[in-house]
XYZ file of C-alpha atoms in Angstrom:
575
model
C 9.220 -5.086 5.066
C 9.772 -1.349 5.321
C 6.600 0.690 4.983
C 6.411 4.407 4.233
C 3.427 6.661 4.079
C 1.496 6.321 0.780
C -1.105 8.892 1.802
C -1.895 11.670 4.348
C -4.922 9.982 5.832
C -5.180 8.222 9.122
C -5.957 4.620 8.980
C -4.217 1.384 8.924
C -0.697 0.221 8.379
C 2.460 -0.073 10.392
C 6.086 0.463 9.893
C 8.614 -2.335 10.129
C 12.010 -2.800 8.614
C 13.836 -5.716 6.967
C 17.434 -5.259 5.957
C 19.771 -7.001 3.627
C 23.343 -8.038 3.337
C 25.693 -7.887 0.380
C 26.324 -11.593 0.429
C 22.682 -12.506 0.516
C 20.528 -13.815 -2.285
C 18.358 -11.372 -4.377
C 15.196 -12.649 -2.829
C 16.491 -11.880 0.697
C 18.208 -8.637 -0.183
C 15.372 -6.561 -1.469
C 12.286 -6.138 0.572
C 11.595 -2.548 1.112
C 7.831 -2.230 1.169
C 6.669 1.284 1.506
C 3.188 0.978 2.883
C 2.410 3.013 5.957
C -0.225 5.508 6.803
C 0.130 8.799 8.334
C -2.457 11.223 9.572
C -3.803 14.046 7.464
C -2.619 17.531 8.280
C -5.532 19.295 10.010
C -6.429 22.865 10.793
C -4.946 23.692 14.168
C -7.579 24.817 16.702
C -7.711 28.461 17.659
C -6.561 28.895 21.234
C -9.376 31.326 21.876
C -12.928 31.823 20.633
C -12.034 35.386 20.261
C -11.512 36.596 16.648
C -10.182 39.967 17.588
C -6.936 41.063 16.194
C -3.934 42.462 18.010
C -3.813 46.078 17.517
C -0.513 47.897 17.409
C -0.003 49.768 20.617
C 1.111 53.355 20.737
C 4.802 53.912 20.635
C 5.877 53.607 24.265
C 9.500 52.904 23.702
C 10.795 56.357 24.137
C 9.757 59.971 24.832
C 12.807 61.181 23.076
C 12.445 62.810 19.756
C 13.295 60.317 16.899
C 15.703 61.170 14.157
C 14.241 61.994 10.722
C 15.509 58.670 9.335
C 13.703 56.606 12.049
C 10.635 58.697 11.908
C 10.452 58.081 8.176
C 11.175 54.336 8.602
C 8.331 53.893 11.052
C 5.923 56.082 9.329
C 2.559 54.446 8.619
C 2.844 55.038 4.927
C 6.154 53.108 4.750
C 4.529 49.887 6.127
C 3.543 48.977 2.549
C 7.210 48.414 1.750
C 7.690 44.578 1.669
C 11.238 45.000 2.890
C 10.196 46.707 6.035
C 8.501 43.811 7.826
C 11.583 41.621 7.863
C 13.743 44.559 9.023
C 11.331 45.378 11.885
C 11.086 41.753 12.928
C 14.917 41.501 12.993
C 15.067 44.649 15.181
C 12.516 43.085 17.587
C 14.635 39.954 17.908
C 17.882 41.851 18.255
C 16.209 44.081 20.948
C 15.245 41.001 22.910
C 18.725 39.414 22.496
C 20.442 42.639 23.632
C 18.402 42.894 26.782
C 16.966 46.375 26.018
C 13.637 45.265 27.313
C 10.461 43.596 25.888
C 8.447 46.831 25.543
C 10.579 48.224 22.817
C 10.792 44.811 21.088
C 6.909 44.543 21.219
C 6.584 47.845 19.381
C 8.897 46.704 16.634
C 7.139 43.293 16.394
C 3.656 44.868 16.257
C 4.686 47.218 13.472
C 6.307 44.361 11.594
C 3.179 42.296 11.829
C 1.134 45.207 10.401
C 3.612 45.526 7.550
C 3.466 41.770 6.761
C -0.333 41.946 6.868
C -0.354 44.827 4.385
C 2.065 43.131 1.992
C 0.478 39.695 2.194
C -1.197 38.335 -0.981
C -4.916 38.148 -0.426
C -6.294 34.605 0.105
C -2.850 33.085 0.734
C -1.311 32.295 4.088
C 1.727 34.415 5.028
C 4.401 32.425 6.791
C 6.223 35.628 7.659
C 3.129 37.086 9.326
C 2.617 33.840 11.183
C 6.128 33.774 12.548
C 5.936 37.418 13.451
C 2.719 36.880 15.416
C 4.391 34.017 17.313
C 7.029 36.592 18.381
C 4.382 39.117 19.448
C 2.519 36.459 21.433
C 5.712 35.324 23.143
C 6.554 38.919 24.145
C 3.049 39.469 25.581
C 3.552 36.275 27.640
C 6.923 37.408 28.909
C 5.228 40.587 30.075
C 2.473 38.665 31.844
C -0.131 40.051 29.481
C -1.710 36.635 28.640
C -5.153 37.938 27.652
C -3.529 40.005 24.899
C -1.451 37.018 23.767
C -4.470 34.776 23.139
C -5.967 36.620 20.196
C -2.535 37.070 18.620
C -1.791 33.372 18.940
C -5.264 32.700 17.505
C -4.227 34.534 14.382
C -0.796 32.951 14.407
C -2.180 29.467 14.264
C -5.572 29.876 12.729
C -5.019 32.244 9.865
C -1.927 30.921 8.169
C -1.957 27.365 9.527
C 1.809 27.574 9.804
C 2.398 24.015 11.005
C 0.076 22.554 8.354
C 1.665 24.745 5.677
C 5.089 23.326 6.450
C 3.703 19.815 6.536
C 2.049 20.327 3.128
C 5.476 21.543 1.834
C 6.947 18.263 3.101
C 8.882 20.122 5.857
C 8.048 17.889 8.759
C 10.828 19.052 11.026
C 9.762 22.693 10.640
C 6.147 21.767 10.995
C 6.876 20.072 14.341
C 8.846 23.088 15.489
C 5.941 25.427 14.731
C 3.431 23.184 16.544
C 5.707 22.958 19.489
C 6.134 26.725 19.698
C 2.332 27.209 19.463
C 1.708 24.509 22.079
C 4.157 26.119 24.550
C 2.448 29.493 24.268
C -0.971 27.909 24.526
C -0.066 26.117 27.689
C 1.311 29.232 29.256
C -1.792 31.194 28.366
C -4.551 28.544 28.881
C -3.114 25.952 31.270
C -2.190 22.270 30.632
C -5.720 20.837 30.514
C -7.635 23.233 28.172
C -9.396 21.445 25.350
C -7.585 23.664 22.858
C -4.241 22.455 24.192
C -5.563 18.894 23.588
C -6.353 19.553 19.938
C -2.863 21.115 19.306
C -1.286 18.157 21.156
C -3.086 15.884 18.692
C -1.828 17.825 15.606
C 1.697 17.641 16.984
C 1.332 13.895 17.586
C 0.153 13.474 13.961
C 3.228 15.370 12.727
C 5.407 13.068 14.773
C 3.742 10.049 13.305
C 4.338 11.387 9.822
C 8.023 11.734 10.835
C 7.949 8.149 12.220
C 8.760 9.499 15.716
C 6.335 7.159 17.374
C 7.518 7.498 21.076
C 6.986 11.289 21.005
C 3.632 10.798 19.292
C 2.613 8.240 21.881
C 3.172 10.672 24.750
C 1.267 13.496 23.128
C -1.696 11.408 22.091
C -1.986 10.040 25.636
C -2.136 13.582 26.952
C -4.823 14.444 24.382
C -6.900 11.464 25.515
C -6.610 12.415 29.094
C -7.787 15.982 28.508
C -10.739 14.820 26.376
C -11.757 12.373 29.105
C -12.120 15.306 31.494
C -13.873 17.748 29.153
C -15.903 15.414 26.879
C -18.802 13.067 27.413
C -17.998 9.327 27.494
C -17.712 7.658 24.139
C -17.352 11.162 22.425
C -16.269 11.688 18.816
C -13.117 13.338 20.165
C -12.210 10.258 22.214
C -12.853 8.030 19.199
C -10.414 10.122 17.058
C -7.812 9.973 19.775
C -8.075 6.227 20.146
C -7.789 5.724 16.358
C -4.527 7.585 16.383
C -3.374 5.752 19.461
C -4.091 2.494 17.571
C -2.030 3.682 14.661
C 0.887 4.504 16.910
C 0.644 1.229 18.824
C 0.385 -0.828 15.502
C 3.540 1.029 14.273
C 5.424 0.069 17.462
C 4.305 -3.596 17.038
C 1.914 -3.537 20.042
C -1.040 -5.106 18.192
C -3.102 -6.033 21.198
C -3.109 -2.478 22.481
C -3.996 -1.230 19.019
C -6.872 -3.683 18.829
C -8.222 -2.424 22.157
C -8.223 1.133 21.169
C -9.915 0.372 17.834
C -12.701 -1.612 19.522
C -13.332 1.282 21.874
C -13.225 3.807 19.047
C -15.779 1.588 17.075
C -18.155 1.590 20.098
C -17.894 5.348 20.286
C -18.760 5.697 16.595
C -21.671 3.294 16.836
C -23.007 5.332 19.701
C -22.798 8.409 17.511
C -24.408 6.826 14.483
C -21.290 7.128 12.335
C -21.674 3.987 10.122
C -19.059 4.824 7.559
C -16.533 5.584 10.221
C -17.382 2.240 11.906
C -16.695 0.546 8.595
C -13.311 2.359 8.297
C -12.440 1.170 11.821
C -13.489 -2.354 10.877
C -10.977 -2.238 8.076
C -8.272 -1.223 10.590
C -9.375 -4.006 12.896
C -9.007 -6.474 10.064
C -5.469 -5.232 9.533
C -4.602 -5.899 13.160
C -6.030 -9.381 12.982
C -4.037 -9.984 9.841
C -0.879 -8.880 11.621
C -1.708 -11.322 14.471
C -2.381 -14.179 11.942
C -5.988 -14.401 13.085
C -7.223 -14.834 9.511
C -10.768 -15.833 10.044
C -11.452 -12.808 12.252
C -9.648 -10.565 9.661
C -11.934 -11.838 6.854
C -14.986 -11.198 9.023
C -13.893 -7.564 9.746
C -13.038 -6.917 6.054
C -16.362 -8.273 4.954
C -18.274 -6.104 7.425
C -16.511 -3.005 6.108
C -17.139 -4.124 2.468
C -20.868 -4.511 3.010
C -21.218 -0.951 4.494
C -19.018 0.674 1.857
C -20.991 -0.938 -0.978
C -24.311 0.060 0.518
C -23.342 3.691 1.327
C -20.821 4.606 -1.399
C -21.497 2.206 -4.314
C -19.669 -0.737 -5.854
C -17.085 1.387 -7.615
C -15.865 3.644 -4.762
C -12.210 3.693 -3.803
C -13.172 2.608 -0.359
C -14.465 -0.693 -1.781
C -11.226 -1.006 -3.748
C -9.219 -0.541 -0.518
C -11.010 -3.525 1.101
C -10.305 -5.584 -2.043
C -6.579 -4.785 -1.670
C -6.610 -5.930 1.970
C -8.412 -9.120 1.048
C -5.913 -9.718 -1.712
C -3.067 -9.394 0.786
C -4.793 -11.747 3.136
C -5.491 -14.436 0.635
C -1.907 -14.286 -0.620
C -0.629 -14.828 2.924
C -2.956 -17.820 3.311
C -1.736 -19.392 0.119
C -4.883 -18.677 -1.966
C -3.096 -17.095 -4.937
C -6.007 -17.224 -7.333
C -8.331 -15.459 -4.954
C -5.613 -12.921 -4.228
C -5.035 -12.117 -7.828
C -8.815 -11.822 -8.506
C -9.128 -9.177 -5.733
C -6.154 -7.204 -7.092
C -7.761 -7.115 -10.559
C -11.097 -5.993 -9.101
C -9.400 -3.173 -7.245
C -7.486 -2.057 -10.394
C -10.712 -1.954 -12.407
C -12.076 0.506 -9.850
C -8.922 2.645 -9.948
C -8.989 2.603 -13.828
C -12.350 4.351 -13.812
C -12.541 6.369 -10.586
C -15.894 7.796 -9.545
C -16.205 11.657 -9.152
C -14.508 12.838 -5.951
C -11.813 10.228 -5.994
C -8.417 11.826 -5.206
C -5.161 10.958 -7.012
C -3.605 10.193 -3.620
C -6.232 7.450 -2.986
C -5.553 5.814 -6.384
C -1.789 6.088 -5.974
C -1.979 4.608 -2.485
C -3.995 1.601 -3.742
C -1.729 1.014 -6.601
C 1.323 1.127 -4.450
C -0.174 -1.563 -2.112
C -1.128 -3.720 -5.146
C 2.338 -3.434 -6.527
C 3.676 -4.984 -3.271
C 1.375 -7.948 -3.862
C 2.575 -8.347 -7.506
C 6.136 -8.270 -6.141
C 5.128 -11.186 -3.897
C 3.810 -12.962 -7.077
C 7.404 -12.580 -8.403
C 6.152 -10.243 -11.093
C 8.623 -7.252 -10.623
C 7.797 -5.717 -14.094
C 4.147 -5.544 -13.374
C 4.931 -4.075 -9.914
C 7.149 -1.492 -11.556
C 4.365 -0.378 -13.915
C 2.013 0.171 -11.044
C 4.660 2.210 -9.075
C 5.322 4.317 -12.144
C 1.611 5.105 -12.445
C 1.523 6.036 -8.730
C 4.470 8.441 -9.292
C 2.730 10.094 -12.174
C -0.399 10.578 -10.078
C 1.538 12.194 -7.228
C 3.611 14.527 -9.294
C 3.368 18.127 -8.273
C 0.964 17.304 -5.502
C 1.836 19.329 -2.300
C 2.712 17.500 0.878
C 3.492 14.201 -0.842
C 7.256 14.262 -0.689
C 7.539 11.437 1.868
C 5.032 9.364 -0.098
C 6.901 9.871 -3.353
C 10.139 9.017 -1.638
C 8.601 5.751 -0.453
C 7.438 4.901 -3.946
C 10.853 5.744 -5.369
C 12.478 3.471 -2.861
C 10.184 0.660 -3.856
C 11.024 1.288 -7.481
C 14.711 1.174 -6.517
C 14.219 -2.346 -5.127
C 12.282 -3.461 -8.273
C 15.066 -2.160 -10.532
C 17.649 -3.958 -8.345
C 15.708 -7.260 -8.510
C 15.724 -7.173 -12.313
C 19.367 -6.159 -12.540
C 18.861 -2.520 -13.561
C 21.369 -1.266 -11.065
C 21.928 2.189 -12.459
C 18.258 2.953 -12.466
C 18.058 1.462 -8.934
C 20.700 3.838 -7.717
C 18.987 6.796 -9.322
C 15.700 5.924 -7.759
C 17.294 5.506 -4.286
C 19.226 8.773 -4.707
C 16.031 10.699 -5.472
C 14.285 9.119 -2.463
C 17.190 9.959 -0.166
C 17.171 13.529 -1.332
C 13.374 13.954 -0.642
C 13.654 12.252 2.757
C 16.513 14.621 3.781
C 14.465 17.626 2.717
C 11.383 16.476 4.540
C 13.035 16.062 7.901
C 13.149 12.214 7.885
C 16.928 11.979 7.688
C 17.037 10.333 11.140
C 14.331 7.743 10.744
C 14.953 3.968 10.564
C 13.403 3.892 7.138
C 15.899 6.468 5.894
C 18.702 4.222 7.200
C 17.359 1.294 5.295
C 17.058 3.277 2.124
C 20.698 4.356 2.495
C 21.619 0.712 2.852
C 19.753 -0.259 -0.239
C 21.458 2.612 -2.229
C 24.733 1.244 -0.963
C 23.981 -2.187 -2.305
C 23.155 -0.708 -5.710
C 26.472 1.137 -5.642
C 28.326 -2.129 -4.885
C 26.803 -3.631 -8.005
C 28.135 -0.630 -9.995
C 31.578 -1.009 -8.389
C 31.220 2.461 -6.777
C 32.774 1.077 -3.543
C 33.796 4.389 -1.985
C 30.276 5.743 -2.307
C 28.813 2.495 -0.984
C 31.175 2.687 2.147
C 29.902 6.232 2.865
C 26.241 5.148 2.508
C 26.712 2.168 4.772
C 28.501 4.325 7.433
C 25.658 6.795 7.488
C 23.052 3.993 7.595
C 24.927 2.335 10.491
C 24.836 5.594 12.572
C 21.131 6.033 11.988
C 20.094 2.470 12.675
C 22.253 2.214 15.834
C 20.429 5.242 17.180
C 16.970 4.246 16.084
C 17.054 0.382 16.346
C 20.076 -0.472 18.477
C 23.148 -2.533 17.605
C 21.422 -5.890 18.002
C 18.667 -5.150 15.541
C 18.660 -7.277 12.338
C 18.735 -4.109 10.210
C 21.761 -2.793 12.034
C 23.582 -6.142 11.914
C 22.947 -6.281 8.202
C 24.634 -2.990 7.678
C 27.545 -4.009 9.763
C 28.051 -7.001 7.548
C 27.692 -4.878 4.381
C 30.195 -2.356 5.656
C 32.730 -5.102 6.638
C 32.480 -6.509 2.994
C 32.944 -2.982 1.604
C 36.024 -2.313 3.746
C 37.382 -5.623 2.575
C 36.839 -4.574 -1.044
C 38.614 -1.252 -0.302
C 41.630 -3.044 1.206
C 40.807 -1.964 4.689
C 41.144 -5.470 6.058
C 41.764 -4.595 9.652
C 38.558 -2.428 9.765
C 36.603 -5.299 8.216
C 38.043 -7.781 10.760
C 37.148 -5.601 13.744
C 33.534 -5.123 12.575
C 33.089 -8.879 12.008
C 34.555 -9.641 15.441
C 32.187 -7.182 17.029
C 29.175 -8.707 15.123
C 30.094 -12.276 16.069
C 30.533 -11.238 19.704
C 27.089 -9.632 19.678
C 25.584 -12.809 18.156
C 27.354 -15.118 20.598
C 26.503 -13.099 23.753
C 23.034 -11.700 23.063
C 21.423 -13.160 19.997
C 22.572 -16.839 19.763
C 24.334 -18.589 17.002
C 21.432 -20.362 15.344
C 21.058 -17.626 12.682
C 22.586 -18.821 9.435
C 24.197 -15.501 8.950
C 26.488 -16.354 11.981
C 28.193 -19.241 10.026
C 28.642 -17.060 6.917
C 30.184 -14.255 9.027
C 32.420 -16.602 10.920
C 33.735 -18.096 7.664
C 34.326 -14.612 6.200
C 36.257 -13.567 9.406
C 38.406 -16.694 9.210
C 39.367 -15.867 5.602
C 40.266 -12.305 6.502
C 42.294 -13.353 9.529
C 44.167 -15.883 7.398
C 44.912 -13.081 4.893
C 46.045 -10.783 7.718
C 48.132 -13.590 9.266
C 46.608 -13.505 12.747
C 44.074 -15.204 14.886
C 40.681 -13.934 16.108
C 40.504 -11.440 18.943
C 37.735 -12.713 21.246
C 37.565 -9.349 23.089
C 35.870 -7.094 20.494
C 36.515 -3.369 20.592
C 33.784 -0.913 21.351
C 31.973 0.023 18.122
C 32.924 3.749 18.686
C 36.538 2.710 17.950
C 35.738 0.411 15.005
C 35.274 2.878 12.224
C 37.643 5.800 11.957
C 36.211 8.150 9.299
C 39.711 9.657 8.874
C 41.260 6.345 8.089
C 43.307 6.238 4.884
C 41.385 4.390 2.196
C 43.200 2.455 -0.386
C 41.192 1.309 -3.344
C 41.357 -2.415 -4.078
C 40.272 -3.853 -7.403
C 37.794 -6.296 -5.988
C 34.124 -6.208 -5.337
C 32.532 -7.083 -2.067
C 31.384 -10.586 -1.405
C 27.903 -11.524 -2.383
């Protein structure tokens, strides 16, 4: 199942994908399950304990007399003009680009920062000021004036929280860029092993996790752990936090044994520091790993340990208790105990129906989304839909929840598809795709799977041209993220071949199927039942085209020509 972030807290679930083919049955062709966790945006650390502000330096750019126009432009009283800051910042960038020297650019950037500061709304972070301060800090570093760059960078990261702000707006790609820029300047000013560098590495790793870029997150989190080992005491809280994030990354990559090792070490560190509630949260994550490894008895033991602590410390009706009930419901369903599973679902829903003070809408929405997946497993799609719609209502207008809402909409699309409401399914997928594009997840494997699902809905509505475009985009993404031999990618190949057949592009369909069969024969084996279906479809197409199979398949780069002439054929793709 495909899992997407239901909340912005760090804890427990992974991301896997399961794709579908046009010719498959409804039960096999709809299994998007958005249930993943992603770390909460956190306040980036200040790169320096200094709270001093960068003061504009005297005008050193020229001893020549300025023209009256420039003198008026740069006059202190004109800095209150909201149009002046962007103009001065552009001048600074243009000066750097023209090679006129960093000193003159620094003067423009400092004056721009002062203008942005004067025009900023009190109590609200100014993204323009933050970006300007990044430019000032970069110029200081280029001049070798690192001591002056540190307090400026401190303001650039600490005051407006630029990376977190972009993350809260759902702009993960811009959030990552801002964190990278801040990290680069920090490392130039402070060195590679400063503890403040470790903290920024961690925030950047969390942003990569939110964007489902787990390899990049893995590298950054390992660097953070190494720095904290040097500067922190053994079994420190910093090390425990690093290991919990590493466990999340390992779990998402399918390395459950490594994830379990990190969680056990994190639990020992929390025990040493007397953090009982955190130990219980880690026990919940450990139970999830045991469940993924089908070690059910150990999973139950971990869940029960967490449940005992949560009930004692937070009360019987706290959402933390409900979260354990949801995990137990999932476990009992997987072990065939349907009655117990349903009972735990109902207990969790009772808690969510009357939340205790302090419960966030995100917690309730996350729990309901997970329960909806269990009801889907009960083959109760209408009940699952109701829970997803409640989750959507709770998350409306909540900042930083675009990826979460997109995941819920994708799930709703699957539910609509299952009950034959294809127009509503297409609408839900379309909305999810738009949000994922806007949030910077347009290159993730999950995005590719959602495109594939939207294509399936379009096929049912006889929008074959649109379906072909969606399958083509999904193919490109999944080839890049998963490789050509992954089941998700193979499923899209098969869908695309069927769509080309429906469009009358028989030669294109034949070439794709020949490529897929060659992959299965040479690398994956022929035991998969899809192999026989694809072989039969290929034989039918070859008979229609009046030729035999070409055993030497072409490179996939030459299979799909986006400029090929498309002729519409009044037939739907095979099911």
